[in-house]
N, CA and C atoms as an extended XYZ file, in Angstrom:
309
Properties=species:S:1:pos:R:3:atomname:S:1:resname:S:1:resid:I:1 pbc="F F F"
N        28.926       -9.714        9.692 N   MET     1
C        28.765      -10.644        8.616 CA  MET     1
C        28.095       -9.923        7.448 C   MET     1
N        28.610      -10.119        6.278 N   ALA     2
C        28.074       -9.468        5.079 CA  ALA     2
C        26.806      -10.179        4.614 C   ALA     2
N        25.852       -9.400        4.190 N   THR     3
C        24.612       -9.943        3.656 CA  THR     3
C        24.755      -10.098        2.153 C   THR     3
N        24.379      -11.254        1.647 N   ILE     4
C        24.450      -11.510        0.213 CA  ILE     4
C        23.029      -11.510       -0.327 C   ILE     4
N        22.782      -10.652       -1.294 N   TYR     5
C        21.465      -10.556       -1.899 CA  TYR     5
C        21.439      -11.353       -3.189 C   TYR     5
N        20.415      -12.169       -3.340 N   GLN     6
C        20.246      -12.957       -4.553 CA  GLN     6
C        19.685      -12.068       -5.655 C   GLN     6
N        20.185      -12.211       -6.868 N   PRO     7
C        19.665      -11.391       -7.970 CA  PRO     7
C        18.193      -11.688       -8.242 C   PRO     7
N        17.483      -10.669       -8.639 N   TYR     8
C        16.076      -10.811       -8.993 CA  TYR     8
C        15.977      -11.191      -10.463 C   TYR     8
N        14.938      -11.898      -10.789 N   ALA     9
C        14.666      -12.195      -12.190 CA  ALA     9
C        13.496      -11.344      -12.659 C   ALA     9
N        13.180      -10.324      -11.883 N   PHE    10
C        12.024       -9.483      -12.183 CA  PHE    10
C        12.336       -8.045      -11.828 C   PHE    10
N        11.358       -7.210      -11.972 N   ASP    11
C        11.513       -5.778      -11.742 CA  ASP    11
C        11.635       -5.479      -10.242 C   ASP    11
N        11.681       -4.221       -9.895 N   TRP    12
C        11.755       -3.796       -8.501 CA  TRP    12
C        10.598       -4.406       -7.715 C   TRP    12
N        10.851       -4.818       -6.490 N   ARG    13
C         9.774       -5.355       -5.648 CA  ARG    13
C         8.753       -4.280       -5.311 C   ARG    13
N         9.215       -3.069       -5.162 N   TYR    14
C         8.338       -1.943       -4.837 CA  TYR    14
C         8.397       -0.948       -5.983 C   TYR    14
N         7.244       -0.575       -6.489 N   GLY    15
C         7.184        0.394       -7.568 CA  GLY    15
C         7.623        1.770       -7.087 C   GLY    15
N         7.923        2.622       -8.026 N   LEU    16
C         8.409        3.958       -7.695 CA  LEU    16
C         7.405        4.741       -6.860 C   LEU    16
N         6.126        4.577       -7.135 N   PHE    17
C         5.117        5.345       -6.410 CA  PHE    17
C         4.445        4.547       -5.300 C   PHE    17
N         5.020        3.408       -4.946 N   GLU    18
C         4.544        2.671       -3.782 CA  GLU    18
C         5.138        3.244       -2.500 C   GLU    18
N         5.842        4.349       -2.630 N   CYS    19
C         6.416        5.000       -1.455 CA  CYS    19
C         5.317        5.503       -0.524 C   CYS    19
N         4.122        5.718       -1.071 N   PHE    20
C         3.018        6.232       -0.267 CA  PHE    20
C         2.402        5.153        0.621 C   PHE    20
N         2.811        3.893        0.448 N   ASP    21
C         2.298        2.809        1.280 CA  ASP    21
C         2.822        2.887        2.707 C   ASP    21
N         3.990        3.448        2.882 N   SER    22
C         4.605        3.576        4.200 CA  SER    22
C         4.596        5.048        4.602 C   SER    22
N         3.712        5.402        5.521 N   VAL    23
C         3.550        6.804        5.907 CA  VAL    23
C         4.829        7.367        6.516 C   VAL    23
N         5.481        6.603        7.380 N   GLY    24
C         6.708        7.076        8.018 CA  GLY    24
C         7.808        7.358        7.016 C   GLY    24
N         8.021        6.415        6.100 N   ASP    25
C         9.036        6.610        5.061 CA  ASP    25
C         8.680        7.788        4.170 C   ASP    25
N         7.401        7.900        3.845 N   CYS    26
C         6.940        8.977        2.965 CA  CYS    26
C         7.184       10.349        3.600 C   CYS    26
N         6.850       10.485        4.868 N   LEU    27
C         7.042       11.771        5.553 CA  LEU    27
C         8.518       12.112        5.698 C   LEU    27
N         9.326       11.126        6.075 N   LEU    28
C        10.760       11.373        6.219 CA  LEU    28
C        11.393       11.707        4.873 C   LEU    28
N        11.000       10.981        3.824 N   GLY    29
C        11.525       11.254        2.485 CA  GLY    29
C        11.099       12.604        1.950 C   GLY    29
N         9.921       13.064        2.355 N   LEU    30
C         9.406       14.343        1.879 CA  LEU    30
C        10.010       15.529        2.624 C   LEU    30
N        10.106       15.427        3.949 N   PHE    31
C        10.547       16.568        4.750 CA  PHE    31
C        12.041       16.585        5.051 C   PHE    31
N        12.707       15.463        4.875 N   CYS    32
C        14.157       15.419        5.095 CA  CYS    32
C        14.795       14.507        4.034 C   CYS    32
N        14.651       14.896        2.757 N   PRO    33
C        15.093       14.000        1.679 CA  PRO    33
C        16.596       13.740        1.662 C   PRO    33
N        17.391       14.712        2.050 N   ASN    34
C        18.842       14.509        2.044 CA  ASN    34
C        19.231       13.406        3.018 C   ASN    34
N        18.668       13.467        4.212 N   CYS    35
C        18.964       12.445        5.215 CA  CYS    35
C        18.427       11.089        4.780 C   CYS    35
N        17.266       11.088        4.149 N   TYR    36
C        16.684        9.819        3.713 CA  TYR    36
C        17.514        9.200        2.594 C   TYR    36
N        18.069       10.014        1.713 N   ALA    37
C        18.940        9.496        0.654 CA  ALA    37
C        20.192        8.862        1.263 C   ALA    37
N        20.731        9.483        2.310 N   ALA    38
C        21.886        8.903        2.998 CA  ALA    38
C        21.492        7.586        3.669 C   ALA    38
N        20.287        7.535        4.223 N   TYR    39
C        19.773        6.314        4.848 CA  TYR    39
C        19.615        5.203        3.808 C   TYR    39
N        19.125        5.539        2.627 N   ALA    40
C        18.979        4.565        1.540 CA  ALA    40
C        20.348        4.061        1.090 C   ALA    40
N        21.313        4.954        1.025 N   SER    41
C        22.668        4.580        0.643 CA  SER    41
C        23.261        3.617        1.667 C   SER    41
N        23.009        3.888        2.941 N   ASP    42
C        23.488        3.006        3.999 CA  ASP    42
C        22.801        1.644        3.912 C   ASP    42
N        21.506        1.627        3.625 N   ALA    43
C        20.771        0.364        3.486 CA  ALA    43
C        21.313       -0.457        2.322 C   ALA    43
N        21.817        0.211        1.294 N   ALA    44
C        22.404       -0.466        0.135 CA  ALA    44
C        23.855       -0.865        0.386 C   ALA    44
N        24.289       -0.738        1.631 N   GLN    45
C        25.632       -1.101        2.081 CA  GLN    45
C        26.732       -0.312        1.386 C   GLN    45
N        26.450        0.951        1.131 N   GLU    46
C        27.472        1.855        0.623 CA  GLU    46
C        28.372        2.255        1.794 C   GLU    46
N        29.527        2.791        1.500 N   SER    47
C        30.431        3.232        2.556 CA  SER    47
C        29.867        4.467        3.254 C   SER    47
N        30.425        4.787        4.395 N   VAL    48
C        29.989        5.966        5.147 CA  VAL    48
C        30.210        7.223        4.316 C   VAL    48
N        31.330        7.288        3.623 N   ILE    49
C        31.624        8.444        2.775 CA  ILE    49
C        30.565        8.582        1.683 C   ILE    49
N        30.185        7.465        1.058 N   ALA    50
C        29.160        7.506        0.008 CA  ALA    50
C        27.824        7.973        0.574 C   ALA    50
N        27.503        7.547        1.787 N   SER    51
C        26.255        7.983        2.419 CA  SER    51
C        26.270        9.482        2.696 C   SER    51
N        27.405        9.988        3.137 N   ILE    52
C        27.532       11.432        3.388 CA  ILE    52
C        27.411       12.201        2.075 C   ILE    52
N        28.035       11.692        1.021 N   LEU    53
C        27.934       12.348       -0.285 CA  LEU    53
C        26.498       12.322       -0.807 C   LEU    53
N        25.768       11.231       -0.528 N   GLN    54
C        24.351       11.177       -0.907 CA  GLN    54
C        23.590       12.318       -0.246 C   GLN    54
N        23.905       12.557        1.001 N   CYS    55
C        23.229       13.618        1.747 CA  CYS    55
C        23.588       14.992        1.191 C   CYS    55
N        24.845       15.197        0.872 N   LEU    56
C        25.303       16.512        0.416 CA  LEU    56
C        24.913       16.819       -1.030 C   LEU    56
N        24.926       15.822       -1.884 N   PHE    57
C        24.687       16.047       -3.311 CA  PHE    57
C        23.376       15.428       -3.785 C   PHE    57
N        22.371       15.528       -2.949 N   TYR    58
C        21.033       15.028       -3.287 CA  TYR    58
C        20.421       15.947       -4.320 C   TYR    58
N        19.775       15.507       -5.347 N   PRO    59
C        19.480       14.148       -5.795 CA  PRO    59
C        20.485       13.576       -6.788 C   PRO    59
N        21.556       14.317       -7.082 N   LEU    60
C        22.543       13.837       -8.055 CA  LEU    60
C        23.105       12.469       -7.667 C   LEU    60
N        23.331       12.271       -6.389 N   GLY    61
C        23.872       10.992       -5.935 CA  GLY    61
C        22.975        9.813       -6.244 C   GLY    61
N        21.662       10.049       -6.258 N   LEU    62
C        20.725        8.968       -6.575 CA  LEU    62
C        20.888        8.493       -8.012 C   LEU    62
N        21.339        9.389       -8.895 N   CYS    63
C        21.578        9.008      -10.293 CA  CYS    63
C        22.691        7.971      -10.396 C   CYS    63
N        23.573        7.938       -9.410 N   PHE    64
C        24.648        6.952       -9.383 CA  PHE    64
C        24.269        5.730       -8.554 C   PHE    64
N        23.494        5.950       -7.488 N   LEU    65
C        23.138        4.851       -6.591 CA  LEU    65
C        22.118        3.898       -7.209 C   LEU    65
N        21.083        4.429       -7.835 N   ARG    66
C        20.007        3.571       -8.358 CA  ARG    66
C        20.516        2.578       -9.410 C   ARG    66
N        21.346        2.984      -10.388 N   PRO    67
C        21.850        1.981      -11.345 CA  PRO    67
C        22.719        0.911      -10.681 C   PRO    67
N        23.505        1.322       -9.669 N   ARG    68
C        24.351        0.343       -8.988 CA  ARG    68
C        23.507       -0.674       -8.225 C   ARG    68
N        22.479       -0.191       -7.540 N   VAL    69
C        21.583       -1.093       -6.815 CA  VAL    69
C        20.874       -2.025       -7.796 C   VAL    69
N        20.395       -1.465       -8.886 N   ARG    70
C        19.704       -2.266       -9.898 CA  ARG    70
C        20.629       -3.351      -10.453 C   ARG    70
N        21.875       -2.995      -10.712 N   GLN    71
C        22.838       -3.961      -11.236 CA  GLN    71
C        23.178       -5.022      -10.185 C   GLN    71
N        23.401       -4.606       -8.945 N   ASP    72
C        23.742       -5.554       -7.882 CA  ASP    72
C        22.626       -6.563       -7.632 C   ASP    72
N        21.380       -6.114       -7.742 N   LEU    73
C        20.245       -6.995       -7.479 CA  LEU    73
C        19.754       -7.710       -8.731 C   LEU    73
N        20.370       -7.413       -9.872 N   GLY    74
C        19.996       -8.073      -11.116 CA  GLY    74
C        18.630       -7.658      -11.634 C   GLY    74
N        18.243       -6.428      -11.356 N   ILE    75
C        16.950       -5.916      -11.797 CA  ILE    75
C        17.108       -5.364      -13.209 C   ILE    75
N        16.273       -5.812      -14.140 N   PRO    76
C        16.379       -5.268      -15.496 CA  PRO    76
C        15.952       -3.804      -15.532 C   PRO    76
N        16.506       -3.080      -16.449 N   GLY    77
C        16.169       -1.664      -16.584 CA  GLY    77
C        17.216       -0.966      -17.420 C   GLY    77
N        17.151        0.347      -17.444 N   SER    78
C        18.112        1.108      -18.236 CA  SER    78
C        18.604        2.312      -17.445 C   SER    78
N        19.742        2.807      -17.854 N   LEU    79
C        20.317        3.981      -17.217 CA  LEU    79
C        19.413        5.196      -17.394 C   LEU    79
N        18.769        5.305      -18.539 N   ILE    80
C        17.860        6.432      -18.795 CA  ILE    80
C        16.721        6.438      -17.781 C   ILE    80
N        16.114        5.270      -17.547 N   LYS    81
C        15.026        5.180      -16.567 CA  LYS    81
C        15.519        5.530      -15.167 C   LYS    81
N        16.733        5.088      -14.837 N   ASP    82
C        17.299        5.391      -13.520 CA  ASP    82
C        17.496        6.890      -13.339 C   ASP    82
N        18.036        7.537      -14.353 N   ILE    83
C        18.279        8.980      -14.268 CA  ILE    83
C        16.965        9.746      -14.210 C   ILE    83
N        15.999        9.357      -15.035 N   LEU    84
C        14.696       10.033      -15.015 CA  LEU    84
C        14.013        9.883      -13.658 C   LEU    84
N        14.030        8.676      -13.105 N   ALA    85
C        13.412        8.459      -11.795 CA  ALA    85
C        14.128        9.270      -10.723 C   ALA    85
N        15.454        9.296      -10.771 N   SER    86
C        16.233       10.002       -9.753 CA  SER    86
C        16.068       11.510       -9.831 C   SER    86
N        15.939       12.046      -11.030 N   CYS    87
C        15.816       13.499      -11.185 CA  CYS    87
C        14.377       13.996      -11.065 C   CYS    87
N        13.420       13.217      -11.558 N   CYS    88
C        12.024       13.671      -11.558 CA  CYS    88
C        11.312       13.388      -10.244 C   CYS    88
N        11.695       12.340       -9.558 N   CYS    89
C        11.029       11.985       -8.308 CA  CYS    89
C        12.052       11.414       -7.320 C   CYS    89
N        12.983       12.259       -6.859 N   PRO    90
C        14.059       11.750       -6.011 CA  PRO    90
C        13.580       11.192       -4.673 C   PRO    90
N        12.546       11.773       -4.087 N   CYS    91
C        12.048       11.261       -2.801 CA  CYS    91
C        11.559        9.827       -2.957 C   CYS    91
N        10.762        9.582       -3.989 N   CYS    92
C        10.236        8.233       -4.236 CA  CYS    92
C        11.361        7.261       -4.590 C   CYS    92
N        12.363        7.736       -5.308 N   THR    93
C        13.493        6.888       -5.682 CA  THR    93
C        14.275        6.449       -4.454 C   THR    93
N        14.549        7.374       -3.541 N   ALA    94
C        15.279        7.035       -2.315 CA  ALA    94
C        14.489        6.033       -1.480 C   ALA    94
N        13.180        6.227       -1.388 N   ILE    95
C        12.338        5.307       -0.619 CA  ILE    95
C        12.325        3.931       -1.276 C   ILE    95
N        12.248        3.896       -2.594 N   GLN    96
C        12.253        2.626       -3.314 CA  GLN    96
C        13.543        1.858       -3.049 C   GLN    96
N        14.679        2.538       -3.112 N   ILE    97
C        15.972        1.889       -2.882 CA  ILE    97
C        16.048        1.343       -1.464 C   ILE    97
N        15.657        2.155       -0.506 N   LYS    98
C        15.722        1.731        0.893 CA  LYS    98
C        14.818        0.529        1.145 C   LYS    98
N        13.627        0.524        0.558 N   ARG    99
C        12.677       -0.565        0.787 CA  ARG    99
C        13.133       -1.871        0.151 C   ARG    99
N        13.936       -1.806       -0.910 N   GLU   100
C        14.458       -3.029       -1.523 CA  GLU   100
C        15.327       -3.800       -0.537 C   GLU   100
N        15.987       -3.090        0.358 N   PHE   101
C        16.887       -3.725        1.313 CA  PHE   101
C        16.260       -3.911        2.685 C   PHE   101
N        15.056       -3.403        2.883 N   ALA   102
C        14.416       -3.457        4.200 CA  ALA   102
C        13.909       -4.855        4.542 C   ALA   102
N        13.573       -5.646        3.553 N   ASP   103
C        13.000       -6.978        3.825 CA  ASP   103
C        14.063       -8.014        4.072 C   ASP   103
C-alpha cells in the first residue's frame, strides 16, 4: 500500500544540523555516506535504480533528491538552498531527508 504524505505548511521538521540528535544516524551518515544517501532515497520512496544512483553519485544525487522531496512535501524553500545544503553538508542533508520520512 502506498503511503500518502500530507504537504507541510512549514519548513523542514528537522533542521539541517539536527542530524546530531540521532547518534546512530549521525555515525552511519558520517562513515558510510553513500549507503546512507541510498537509504534516504529509499525512505523517500524513490525507485531502486534511483537509490543505487544516489549511492554511486553521492553527493550530486542529493542535489536532485532534496528539491523533489521538498516539493512533494510542500516545504517552502529554493533550489539554491537545496544545492548549497547538498554540496556543503551532504551527510546532514541525507540524514534530514531520511528523518522526514521516518515518523
